[in-house]
PDB file of C-alpha atoms (C1' of nucleotides) in Angstrom:
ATOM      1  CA  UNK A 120      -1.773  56.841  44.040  1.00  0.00           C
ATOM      2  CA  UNK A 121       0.008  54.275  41.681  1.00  0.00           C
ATOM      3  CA  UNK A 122      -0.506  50.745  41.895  1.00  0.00           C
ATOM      4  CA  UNK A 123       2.521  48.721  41.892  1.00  0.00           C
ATOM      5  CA  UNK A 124       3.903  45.595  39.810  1.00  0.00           C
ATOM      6  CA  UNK A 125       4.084  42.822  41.863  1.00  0.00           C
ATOM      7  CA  UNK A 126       4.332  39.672  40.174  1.00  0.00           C
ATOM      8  CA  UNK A 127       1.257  37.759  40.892  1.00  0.00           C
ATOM      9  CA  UNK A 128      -1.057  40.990  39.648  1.00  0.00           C
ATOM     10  CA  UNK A 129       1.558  41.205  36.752  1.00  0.00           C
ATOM     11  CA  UNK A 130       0.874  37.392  35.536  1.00  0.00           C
ATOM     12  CA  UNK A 131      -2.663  37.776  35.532  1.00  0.00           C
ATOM     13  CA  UNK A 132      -2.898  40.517  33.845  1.00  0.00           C
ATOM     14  CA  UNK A 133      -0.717  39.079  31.052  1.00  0.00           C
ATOM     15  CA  UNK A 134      -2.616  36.096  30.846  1.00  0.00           C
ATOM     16  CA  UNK A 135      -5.759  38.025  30.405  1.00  0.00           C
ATOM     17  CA  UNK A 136      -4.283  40.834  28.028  1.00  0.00           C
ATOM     18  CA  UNK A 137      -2.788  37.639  25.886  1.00  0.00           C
ATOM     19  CA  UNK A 138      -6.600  36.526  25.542  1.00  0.00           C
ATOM     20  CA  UNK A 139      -8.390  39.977  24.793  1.00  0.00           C
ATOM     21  CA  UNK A 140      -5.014  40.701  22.962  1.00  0.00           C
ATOM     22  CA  UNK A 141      -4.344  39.069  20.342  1.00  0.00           C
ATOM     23  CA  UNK A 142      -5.392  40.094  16.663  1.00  0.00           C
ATOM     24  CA  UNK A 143      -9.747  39.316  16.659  1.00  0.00           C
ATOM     25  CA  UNK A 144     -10.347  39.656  19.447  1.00  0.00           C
ATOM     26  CA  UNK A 145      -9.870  43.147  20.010  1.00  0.00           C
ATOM     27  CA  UNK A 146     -11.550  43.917  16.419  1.00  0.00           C
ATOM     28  CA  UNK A 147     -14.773  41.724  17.668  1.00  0.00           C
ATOM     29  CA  UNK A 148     -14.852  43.470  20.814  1.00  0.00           C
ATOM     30  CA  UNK A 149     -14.777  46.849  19.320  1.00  0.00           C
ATOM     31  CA  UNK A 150     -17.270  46.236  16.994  1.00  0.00           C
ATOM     32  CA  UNK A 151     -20.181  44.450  19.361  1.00  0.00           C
ATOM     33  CA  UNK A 152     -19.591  47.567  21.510  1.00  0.00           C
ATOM     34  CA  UNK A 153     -21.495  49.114  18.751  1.00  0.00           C
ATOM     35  CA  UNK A 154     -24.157  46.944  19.303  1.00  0.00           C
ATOM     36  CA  UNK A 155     -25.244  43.224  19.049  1.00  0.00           C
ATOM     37  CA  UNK A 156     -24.423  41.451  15.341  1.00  0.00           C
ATOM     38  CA  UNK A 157     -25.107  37.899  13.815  1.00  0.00           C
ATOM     39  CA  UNK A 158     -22.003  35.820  12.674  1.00  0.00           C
ATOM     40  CA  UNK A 159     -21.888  36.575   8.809  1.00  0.00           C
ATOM     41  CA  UNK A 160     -22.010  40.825   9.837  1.00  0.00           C
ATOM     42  CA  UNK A 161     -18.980  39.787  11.900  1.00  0.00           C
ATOM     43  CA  UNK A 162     -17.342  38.077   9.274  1.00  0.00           C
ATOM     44  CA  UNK A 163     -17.758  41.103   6.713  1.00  0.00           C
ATOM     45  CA  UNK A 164     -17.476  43.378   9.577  1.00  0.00           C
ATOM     46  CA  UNK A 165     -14.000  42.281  10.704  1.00  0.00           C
ATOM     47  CA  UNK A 166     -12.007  42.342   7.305  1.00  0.00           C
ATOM     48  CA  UNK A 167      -9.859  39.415   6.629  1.00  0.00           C
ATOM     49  CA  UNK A 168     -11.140  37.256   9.368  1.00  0.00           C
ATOM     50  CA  UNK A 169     -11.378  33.452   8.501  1.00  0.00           C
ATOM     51  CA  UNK A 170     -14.986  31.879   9.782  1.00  0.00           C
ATOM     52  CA  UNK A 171     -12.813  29.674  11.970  1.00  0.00           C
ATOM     53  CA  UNK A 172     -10.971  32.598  13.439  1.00  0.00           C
ATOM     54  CA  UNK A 173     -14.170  34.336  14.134  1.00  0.00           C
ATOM     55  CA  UNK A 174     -15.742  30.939  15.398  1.00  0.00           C
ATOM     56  CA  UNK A 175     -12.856  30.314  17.833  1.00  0.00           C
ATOM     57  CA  UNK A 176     -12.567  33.711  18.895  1.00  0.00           C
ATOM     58  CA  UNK A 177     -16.245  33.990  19.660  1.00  0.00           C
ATOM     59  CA  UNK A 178     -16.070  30.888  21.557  1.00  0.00           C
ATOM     60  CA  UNK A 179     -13.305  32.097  24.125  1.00  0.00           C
ATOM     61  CA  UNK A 180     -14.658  35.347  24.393  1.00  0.00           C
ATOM     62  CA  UNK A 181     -18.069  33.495  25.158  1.00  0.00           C
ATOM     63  CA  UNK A 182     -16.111  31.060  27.302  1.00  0.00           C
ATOM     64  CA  UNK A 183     -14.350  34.151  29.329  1.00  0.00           C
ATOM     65  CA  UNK A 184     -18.120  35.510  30.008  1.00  0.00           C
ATOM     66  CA  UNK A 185     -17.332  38.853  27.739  1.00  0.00           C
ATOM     67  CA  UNK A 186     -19.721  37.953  25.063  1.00  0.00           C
ATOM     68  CA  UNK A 187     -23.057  36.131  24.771  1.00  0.00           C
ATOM     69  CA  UNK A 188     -24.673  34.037  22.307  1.00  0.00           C
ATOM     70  CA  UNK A 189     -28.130  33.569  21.456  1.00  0.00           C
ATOM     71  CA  UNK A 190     -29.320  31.578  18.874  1.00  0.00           C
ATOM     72  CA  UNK A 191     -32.871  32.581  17.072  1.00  0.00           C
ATOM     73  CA  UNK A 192     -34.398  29.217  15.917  1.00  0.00           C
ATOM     74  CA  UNK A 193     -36.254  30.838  12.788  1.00  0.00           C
ATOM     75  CA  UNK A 194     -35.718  28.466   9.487  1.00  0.00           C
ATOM     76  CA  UNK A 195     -32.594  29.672   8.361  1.00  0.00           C
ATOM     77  CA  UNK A 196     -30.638  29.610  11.681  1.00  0.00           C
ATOM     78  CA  UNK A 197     -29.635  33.129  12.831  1.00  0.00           C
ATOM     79  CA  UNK A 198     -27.246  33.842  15.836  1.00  0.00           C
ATOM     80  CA  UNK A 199     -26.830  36.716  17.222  1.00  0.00           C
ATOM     81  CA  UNK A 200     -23.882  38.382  19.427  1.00  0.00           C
ATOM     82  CA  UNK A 201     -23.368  40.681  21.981  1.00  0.00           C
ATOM     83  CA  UNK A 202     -20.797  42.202  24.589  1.00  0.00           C
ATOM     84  CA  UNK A 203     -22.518  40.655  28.616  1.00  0.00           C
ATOM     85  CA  UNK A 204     -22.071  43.686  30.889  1.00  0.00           C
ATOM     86  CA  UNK A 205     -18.644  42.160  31.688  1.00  0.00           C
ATOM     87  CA  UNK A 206     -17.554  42.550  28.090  1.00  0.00           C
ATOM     88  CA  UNK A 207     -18.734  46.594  27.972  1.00  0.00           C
ATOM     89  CA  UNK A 208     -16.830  47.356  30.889  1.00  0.00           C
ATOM     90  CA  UNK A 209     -14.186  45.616  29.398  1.00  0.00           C
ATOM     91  CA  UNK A 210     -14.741  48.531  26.282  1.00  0.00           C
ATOM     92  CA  UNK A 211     -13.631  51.400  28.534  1.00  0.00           C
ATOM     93  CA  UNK A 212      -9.805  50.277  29.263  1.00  0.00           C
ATOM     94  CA  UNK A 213      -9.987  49.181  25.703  1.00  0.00           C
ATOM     95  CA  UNK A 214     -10.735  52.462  24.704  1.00  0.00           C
ATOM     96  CA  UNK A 215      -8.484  53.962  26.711  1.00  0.00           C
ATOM     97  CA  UNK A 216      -5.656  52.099  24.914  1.00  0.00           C
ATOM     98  CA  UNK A 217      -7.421  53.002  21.519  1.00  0.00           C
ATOM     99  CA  UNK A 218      -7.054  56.412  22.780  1.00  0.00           C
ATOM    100  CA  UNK A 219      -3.530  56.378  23.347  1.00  0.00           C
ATOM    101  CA  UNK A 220      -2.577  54.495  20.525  1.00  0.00           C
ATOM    102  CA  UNK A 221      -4.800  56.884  18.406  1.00  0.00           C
ATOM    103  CA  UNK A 222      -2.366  59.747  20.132  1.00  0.00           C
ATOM    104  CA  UNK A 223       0.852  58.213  19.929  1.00  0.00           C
ATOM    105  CA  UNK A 224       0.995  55.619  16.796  1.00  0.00           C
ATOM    106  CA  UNK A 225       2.809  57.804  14.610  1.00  0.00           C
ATOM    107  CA  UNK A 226       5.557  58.460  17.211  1.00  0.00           C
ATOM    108  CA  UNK A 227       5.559  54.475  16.777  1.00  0.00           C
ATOM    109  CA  UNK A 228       6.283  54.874  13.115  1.00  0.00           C
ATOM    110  CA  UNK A 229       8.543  57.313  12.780  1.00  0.00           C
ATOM    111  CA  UNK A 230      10.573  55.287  15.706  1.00  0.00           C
ATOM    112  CA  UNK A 231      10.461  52.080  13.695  1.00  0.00           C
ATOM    113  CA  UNK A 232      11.066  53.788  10.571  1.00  0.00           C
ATOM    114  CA  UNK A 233      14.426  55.420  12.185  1.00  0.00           C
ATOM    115  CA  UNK A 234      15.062  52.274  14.143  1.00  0.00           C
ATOM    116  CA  UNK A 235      15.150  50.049  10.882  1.00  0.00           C
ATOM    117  CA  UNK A 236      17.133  53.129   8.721  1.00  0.00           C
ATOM    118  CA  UNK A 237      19.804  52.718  11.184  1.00  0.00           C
ATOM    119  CA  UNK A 238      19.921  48.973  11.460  1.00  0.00           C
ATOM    120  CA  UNK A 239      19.450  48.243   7.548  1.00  0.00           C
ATOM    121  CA  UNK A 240      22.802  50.659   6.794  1.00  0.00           C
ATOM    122  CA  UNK A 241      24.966  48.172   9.008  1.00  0.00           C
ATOM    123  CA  UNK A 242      23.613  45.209   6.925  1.00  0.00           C
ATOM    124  CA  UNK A 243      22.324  46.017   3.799  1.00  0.00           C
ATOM    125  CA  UNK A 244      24.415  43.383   1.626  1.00  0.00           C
ATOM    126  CA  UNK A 245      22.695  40.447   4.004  1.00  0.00           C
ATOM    127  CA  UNK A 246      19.427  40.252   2.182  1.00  0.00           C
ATOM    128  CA  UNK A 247      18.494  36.555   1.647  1.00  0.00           C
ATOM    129  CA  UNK A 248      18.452  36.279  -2.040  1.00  0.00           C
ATOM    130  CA  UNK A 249      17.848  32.496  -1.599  1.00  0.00           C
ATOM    131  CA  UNK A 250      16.432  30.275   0.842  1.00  0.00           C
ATOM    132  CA  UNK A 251      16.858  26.505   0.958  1.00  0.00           C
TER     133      UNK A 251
ATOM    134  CA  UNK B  72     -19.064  62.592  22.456  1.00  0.00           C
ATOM    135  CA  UNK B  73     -16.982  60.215  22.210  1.00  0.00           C
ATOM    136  CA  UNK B  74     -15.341  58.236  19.991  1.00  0.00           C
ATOM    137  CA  UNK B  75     -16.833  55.391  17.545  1.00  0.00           C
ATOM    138  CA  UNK B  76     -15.119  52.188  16.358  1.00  0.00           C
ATOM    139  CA  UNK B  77     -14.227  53.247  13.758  1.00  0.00           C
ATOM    140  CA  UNK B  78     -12.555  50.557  11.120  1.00  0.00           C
ATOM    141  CA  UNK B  79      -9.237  52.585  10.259  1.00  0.00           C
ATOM    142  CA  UNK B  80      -8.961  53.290  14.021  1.00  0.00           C
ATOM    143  CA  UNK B  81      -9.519  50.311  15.193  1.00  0.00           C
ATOM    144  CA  UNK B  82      -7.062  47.991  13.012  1.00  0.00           C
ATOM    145  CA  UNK B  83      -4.039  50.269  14.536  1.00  0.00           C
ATOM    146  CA  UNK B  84      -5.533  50.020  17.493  1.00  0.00           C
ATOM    147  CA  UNK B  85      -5.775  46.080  16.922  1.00  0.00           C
ATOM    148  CA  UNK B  86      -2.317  45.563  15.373  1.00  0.00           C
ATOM    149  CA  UNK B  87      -0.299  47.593  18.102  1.00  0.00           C
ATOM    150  CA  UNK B  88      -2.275  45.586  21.091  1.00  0.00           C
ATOM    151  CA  UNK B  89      -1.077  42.408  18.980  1.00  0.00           C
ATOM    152  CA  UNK B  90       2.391  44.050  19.613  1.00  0.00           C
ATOM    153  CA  UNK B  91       2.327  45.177  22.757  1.00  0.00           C
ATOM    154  CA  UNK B  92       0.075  42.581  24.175  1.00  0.00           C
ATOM    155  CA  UNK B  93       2.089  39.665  23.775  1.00  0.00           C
ATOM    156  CA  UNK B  94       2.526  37.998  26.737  1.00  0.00           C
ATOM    157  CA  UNK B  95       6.258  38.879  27.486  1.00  0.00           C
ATOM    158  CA  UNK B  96       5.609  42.710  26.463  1.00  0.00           C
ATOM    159  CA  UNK B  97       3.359  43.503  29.039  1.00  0.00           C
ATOM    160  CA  UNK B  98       5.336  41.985  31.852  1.00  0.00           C
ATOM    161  CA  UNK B  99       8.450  43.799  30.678  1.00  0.00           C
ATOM    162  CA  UNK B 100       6.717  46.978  30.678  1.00  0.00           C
ATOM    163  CA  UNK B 101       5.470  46.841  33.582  1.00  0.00           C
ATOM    164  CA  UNK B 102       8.918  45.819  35.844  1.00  0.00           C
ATOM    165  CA  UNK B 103      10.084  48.535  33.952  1.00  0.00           C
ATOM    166  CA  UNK B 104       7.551  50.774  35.161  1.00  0.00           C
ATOM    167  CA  UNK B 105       9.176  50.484  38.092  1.00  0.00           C
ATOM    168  CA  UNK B 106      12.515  51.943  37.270  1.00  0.00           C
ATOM    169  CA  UNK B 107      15.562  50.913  34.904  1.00  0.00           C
ATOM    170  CA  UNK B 108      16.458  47.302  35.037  1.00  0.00           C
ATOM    171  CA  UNK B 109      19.912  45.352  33.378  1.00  0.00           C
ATOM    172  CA  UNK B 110      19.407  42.206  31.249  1.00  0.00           C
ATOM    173  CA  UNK B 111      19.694  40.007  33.619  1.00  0.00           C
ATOM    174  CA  UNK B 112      17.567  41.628  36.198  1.00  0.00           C
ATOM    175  CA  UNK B 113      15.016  41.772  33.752  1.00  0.00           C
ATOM    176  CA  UNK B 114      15.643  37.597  32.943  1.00  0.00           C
ATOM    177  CA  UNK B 115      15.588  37.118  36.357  1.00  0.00           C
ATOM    178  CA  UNK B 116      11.977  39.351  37.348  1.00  0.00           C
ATOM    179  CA  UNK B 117      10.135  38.031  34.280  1.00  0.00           C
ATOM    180  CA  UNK B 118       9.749  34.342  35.435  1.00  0.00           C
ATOM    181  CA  UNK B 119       9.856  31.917  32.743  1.00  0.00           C
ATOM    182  CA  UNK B 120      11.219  33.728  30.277  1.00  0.00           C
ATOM    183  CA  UNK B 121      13.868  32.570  27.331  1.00  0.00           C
ATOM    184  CA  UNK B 122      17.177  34.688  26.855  1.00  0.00           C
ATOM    185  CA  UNK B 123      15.840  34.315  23.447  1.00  0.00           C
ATOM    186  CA  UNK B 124      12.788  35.907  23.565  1.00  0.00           C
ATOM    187  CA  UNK B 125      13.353  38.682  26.330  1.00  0.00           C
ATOM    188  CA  UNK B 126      16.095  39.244  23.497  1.00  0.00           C
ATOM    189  CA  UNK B 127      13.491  39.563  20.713  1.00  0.00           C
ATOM    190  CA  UNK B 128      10.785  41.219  22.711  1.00  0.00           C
ATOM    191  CA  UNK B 129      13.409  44.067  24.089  1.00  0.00           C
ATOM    192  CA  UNK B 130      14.110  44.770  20.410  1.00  0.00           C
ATOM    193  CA  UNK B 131      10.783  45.056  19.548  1.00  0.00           C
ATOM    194  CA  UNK B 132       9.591  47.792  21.931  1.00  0.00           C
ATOM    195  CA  UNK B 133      13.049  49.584  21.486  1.00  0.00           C
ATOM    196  CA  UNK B 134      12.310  49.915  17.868  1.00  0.00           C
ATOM    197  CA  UNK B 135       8.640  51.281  18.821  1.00  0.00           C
ATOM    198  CA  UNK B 136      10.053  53.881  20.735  1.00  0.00           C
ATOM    199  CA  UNK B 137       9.140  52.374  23.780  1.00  0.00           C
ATOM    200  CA  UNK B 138      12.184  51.517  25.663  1.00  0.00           C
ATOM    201  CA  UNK B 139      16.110  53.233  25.529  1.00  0.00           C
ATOM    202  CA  UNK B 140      18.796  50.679  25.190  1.00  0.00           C
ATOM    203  CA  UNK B 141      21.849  52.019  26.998  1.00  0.00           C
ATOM    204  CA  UNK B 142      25.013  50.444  26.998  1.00  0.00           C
ATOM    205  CA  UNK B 143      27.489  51.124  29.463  1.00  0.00           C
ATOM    206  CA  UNK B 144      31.337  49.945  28.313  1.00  0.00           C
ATOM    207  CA  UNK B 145      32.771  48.086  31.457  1.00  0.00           C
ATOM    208  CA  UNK B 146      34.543  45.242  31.572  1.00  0.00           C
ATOM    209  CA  UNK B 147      32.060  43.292  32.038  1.00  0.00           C
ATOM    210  CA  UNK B 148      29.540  44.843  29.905  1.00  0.00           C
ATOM    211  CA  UNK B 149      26.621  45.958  31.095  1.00  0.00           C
ATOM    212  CA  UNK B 150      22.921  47.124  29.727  1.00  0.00           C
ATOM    213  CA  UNK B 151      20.542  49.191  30.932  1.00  0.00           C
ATOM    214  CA  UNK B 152      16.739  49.270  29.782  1.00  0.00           C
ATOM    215  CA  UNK B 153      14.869  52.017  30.404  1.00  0.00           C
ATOM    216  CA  UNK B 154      10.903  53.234  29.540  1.00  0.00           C
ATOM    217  CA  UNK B 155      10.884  56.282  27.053  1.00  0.00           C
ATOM    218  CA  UNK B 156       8.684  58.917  27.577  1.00  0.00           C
ATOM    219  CA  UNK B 157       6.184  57.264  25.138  1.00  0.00           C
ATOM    220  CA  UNK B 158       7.037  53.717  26.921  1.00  0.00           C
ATOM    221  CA  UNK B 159       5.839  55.728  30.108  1.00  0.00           C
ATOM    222  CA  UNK B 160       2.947  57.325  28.620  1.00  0.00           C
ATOM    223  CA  UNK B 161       2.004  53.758  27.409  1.00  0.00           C
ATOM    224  CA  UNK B 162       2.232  52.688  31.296  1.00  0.00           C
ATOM    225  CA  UNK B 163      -1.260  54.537  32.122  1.00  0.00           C
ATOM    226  CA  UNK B 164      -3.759  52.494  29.691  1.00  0.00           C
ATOM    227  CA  UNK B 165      -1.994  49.397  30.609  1.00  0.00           C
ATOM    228  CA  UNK B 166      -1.776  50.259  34.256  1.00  0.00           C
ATOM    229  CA  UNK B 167      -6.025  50.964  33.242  1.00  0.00           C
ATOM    230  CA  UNK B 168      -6.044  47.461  31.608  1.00  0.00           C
ATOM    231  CA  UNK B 169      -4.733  46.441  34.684  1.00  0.00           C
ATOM    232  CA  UNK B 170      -6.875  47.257  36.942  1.00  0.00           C
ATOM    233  CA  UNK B 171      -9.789  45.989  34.816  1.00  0.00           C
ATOM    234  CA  UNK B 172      -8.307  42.286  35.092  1.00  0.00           C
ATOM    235  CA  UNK B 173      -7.340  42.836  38.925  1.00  0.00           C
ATOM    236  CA  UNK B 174     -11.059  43.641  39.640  1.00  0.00           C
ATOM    237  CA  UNK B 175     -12.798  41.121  37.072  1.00  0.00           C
ATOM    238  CA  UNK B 176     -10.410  38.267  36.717  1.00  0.00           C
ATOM    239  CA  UNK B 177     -12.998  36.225  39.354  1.00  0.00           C
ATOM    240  CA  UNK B 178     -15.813  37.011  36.975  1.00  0.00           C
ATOM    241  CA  UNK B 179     -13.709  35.248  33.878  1.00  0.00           C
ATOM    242  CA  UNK B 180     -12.291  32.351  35.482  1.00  0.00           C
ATOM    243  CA  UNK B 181     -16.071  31.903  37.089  1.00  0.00           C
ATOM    244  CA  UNK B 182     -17.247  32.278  33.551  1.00  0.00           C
ATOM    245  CA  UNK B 183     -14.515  29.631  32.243  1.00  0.00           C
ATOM    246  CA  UNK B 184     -15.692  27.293  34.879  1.00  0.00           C
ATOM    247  CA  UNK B 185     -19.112  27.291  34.013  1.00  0.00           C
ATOM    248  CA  UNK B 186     -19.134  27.480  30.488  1.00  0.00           C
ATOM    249  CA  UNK B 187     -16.667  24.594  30.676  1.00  0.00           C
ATOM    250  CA  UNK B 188     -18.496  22.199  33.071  1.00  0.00           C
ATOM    251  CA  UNK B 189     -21.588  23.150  30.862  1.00  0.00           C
ATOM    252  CA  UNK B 190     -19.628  21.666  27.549  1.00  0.00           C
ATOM    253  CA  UNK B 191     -17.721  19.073  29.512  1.00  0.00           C
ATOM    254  CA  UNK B 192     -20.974  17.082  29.492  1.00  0.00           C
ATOM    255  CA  UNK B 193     -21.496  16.676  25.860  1.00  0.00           C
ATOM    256  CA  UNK B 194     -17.600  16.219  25.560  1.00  0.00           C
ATOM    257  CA  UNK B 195     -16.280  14.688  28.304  1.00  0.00           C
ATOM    258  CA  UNK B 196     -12.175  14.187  27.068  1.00  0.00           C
ATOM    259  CA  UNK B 197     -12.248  17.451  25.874  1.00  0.00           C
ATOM    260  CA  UNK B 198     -10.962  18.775  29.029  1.00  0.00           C
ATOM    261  CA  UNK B 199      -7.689  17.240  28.235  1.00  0.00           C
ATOM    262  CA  UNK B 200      -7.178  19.638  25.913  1.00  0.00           C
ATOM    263  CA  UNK B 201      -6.841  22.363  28.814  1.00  0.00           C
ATOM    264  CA  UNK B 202      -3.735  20.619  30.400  1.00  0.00           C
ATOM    265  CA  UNK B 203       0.023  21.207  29.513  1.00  0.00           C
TER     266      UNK B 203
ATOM    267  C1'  DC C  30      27.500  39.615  30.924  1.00  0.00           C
ATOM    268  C1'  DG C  31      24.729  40.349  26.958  1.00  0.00           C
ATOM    269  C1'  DG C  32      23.199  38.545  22.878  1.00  0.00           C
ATOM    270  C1'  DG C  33      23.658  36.482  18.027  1.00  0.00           C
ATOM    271  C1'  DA C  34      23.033  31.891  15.278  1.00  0.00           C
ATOM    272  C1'  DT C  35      21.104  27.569  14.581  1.00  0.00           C
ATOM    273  C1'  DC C  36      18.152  23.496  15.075  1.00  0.00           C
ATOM    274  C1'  DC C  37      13.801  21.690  15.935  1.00  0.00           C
ATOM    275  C1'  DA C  38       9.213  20.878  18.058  1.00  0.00           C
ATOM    276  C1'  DA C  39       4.621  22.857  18.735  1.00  0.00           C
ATOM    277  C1'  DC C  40       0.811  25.268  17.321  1.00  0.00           C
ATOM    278  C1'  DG C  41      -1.632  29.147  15.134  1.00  0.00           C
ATOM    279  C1'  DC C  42      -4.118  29.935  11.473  1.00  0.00           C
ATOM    280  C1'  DG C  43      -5.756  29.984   6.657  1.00  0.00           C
ATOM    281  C1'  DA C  44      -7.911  27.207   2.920  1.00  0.00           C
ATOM    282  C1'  DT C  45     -11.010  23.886   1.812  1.00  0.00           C
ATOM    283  C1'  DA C  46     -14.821  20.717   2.099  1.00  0.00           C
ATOM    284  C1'  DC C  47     -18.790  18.961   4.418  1.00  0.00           C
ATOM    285  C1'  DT C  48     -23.243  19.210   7.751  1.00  0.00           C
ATOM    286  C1'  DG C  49     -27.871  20.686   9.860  1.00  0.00           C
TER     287       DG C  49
ATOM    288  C1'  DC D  12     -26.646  30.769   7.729  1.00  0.00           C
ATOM    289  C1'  DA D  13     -23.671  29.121  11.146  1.00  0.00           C
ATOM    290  C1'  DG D  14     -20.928  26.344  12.093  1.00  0.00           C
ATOM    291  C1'  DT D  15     -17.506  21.577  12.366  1.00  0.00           C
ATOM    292  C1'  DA D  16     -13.538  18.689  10.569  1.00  0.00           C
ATOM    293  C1'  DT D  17      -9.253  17.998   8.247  1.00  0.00           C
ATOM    294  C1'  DC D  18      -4.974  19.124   6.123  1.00  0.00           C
ATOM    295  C1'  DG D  19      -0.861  21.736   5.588  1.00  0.00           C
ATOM    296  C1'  DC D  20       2.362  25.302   6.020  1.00  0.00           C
ATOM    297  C1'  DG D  21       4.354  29.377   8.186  1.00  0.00           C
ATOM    298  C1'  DT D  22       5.558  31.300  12.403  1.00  0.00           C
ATOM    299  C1'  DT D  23       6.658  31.077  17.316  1.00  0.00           C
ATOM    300  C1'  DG D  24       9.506  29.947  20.808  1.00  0.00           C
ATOM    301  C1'  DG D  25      12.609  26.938  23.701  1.00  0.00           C
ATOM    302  C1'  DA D  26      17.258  24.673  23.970  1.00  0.00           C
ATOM    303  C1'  DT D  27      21.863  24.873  22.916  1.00  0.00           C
ATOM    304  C1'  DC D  28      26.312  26.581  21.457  1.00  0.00           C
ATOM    305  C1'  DC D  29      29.351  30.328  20.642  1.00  0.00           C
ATOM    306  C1'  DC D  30      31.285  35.028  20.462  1.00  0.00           C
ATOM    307  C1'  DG D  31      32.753  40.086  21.942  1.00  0.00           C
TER     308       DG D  31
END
DNA sequence: CGGGATCCAACGCGATACTG
DNA sequence: CAGTATCGCGTTGGATCCCG
């Protein structure tokens, strides 16, 4: 059977997908479902995140009870994280979207590539050669 | 066996959930889901959004392939959005995603509440932050 | 009716510097 | 090592006006 749209299901889940789905998060997720890692192996882990992106992200993925935090008092301070049972069932949809985006992302390409083809011939001569 | 996180994998995977899991993409998809829609049905459904950005966000999944653009030449025009078959195909992990939230959304917001009433107490104003 | 163009406010996010 | 604090800019997105 298929679940319908209404509304109130439809607003939660956006809310929710807006929080797992932007940029880090998603990246973070995927790699703690590999298993636990401190801070700095998610900072070289996720390429290009900033240590406040990875800070923040941690923190409201912490806050949203998908991730957990445990900090080892040894002399240099080491932290480690790690997806709560919340968070791994979390990983399954997620991979199911990895899956299907693993299938289909070069129909996505070649529809953006033809998409922008066709739009760019209607206004090639437009191209901002100066900005203000 | 099944699939590891792998980096190359997952950064498509990451950049097309940024995409597609914006907050107005999701909702979009999902009243279409439910059969073709005109613009303003579609302004109308998605509560709260901008001509502007149901504009901008339409664009954006027609040039991914995942949504037709028809336009029918009345005299008072009209448009018709439709899913594609990939749009459709995208339906099922999202419809997955879906029912993640509709089953665990509780557990979060219980795990918001606590881990904010837990940092409210070293930072009391802090909880204005939360408030529009 | 559908949507492009413009202005402007808000904030997301990176870079940097400083603590414990 | 694992953060916190501050600044600054680029992008996002709403409001408004106008056009086919």
């Amino acid at each position: 059977m298929h679940s319908h749209f209404d509304p109130a299901k439809c607003q939660t889940v956006s809310e929710i997908l807006s929080r797992i789905g932007d940029k880090w998060s998603v990246l973070i997720i995927m790699k703690l479902g590999s298993g636990p890692s401190r801070f700095s192996d998610l900072k070289r882990s996720v390429v290009g995140i900033s240590q406040r992106m990875l800070t923040l992200t941690l923190r409201a993925l912490e806050r949203d009870g998908l991730v957990s935090r445990t900090v080892h008092p040894t002399v240099p301070p080491s932290v480690v994280y790690e997806l709560t049972d919340l968070g791994r069932s979390l990983s399954k949809p997620i991979e199911a979207m990895g899956g299907w985006v693993f299938c289909n992302h070069e129909k996505i390409h070649e529809a953006r590539a033809e998409f922008d083809s066709r739009y760019a011939a209607s206004d090639e001569n437009s191209a901002e050669l100066h900005k203000p």
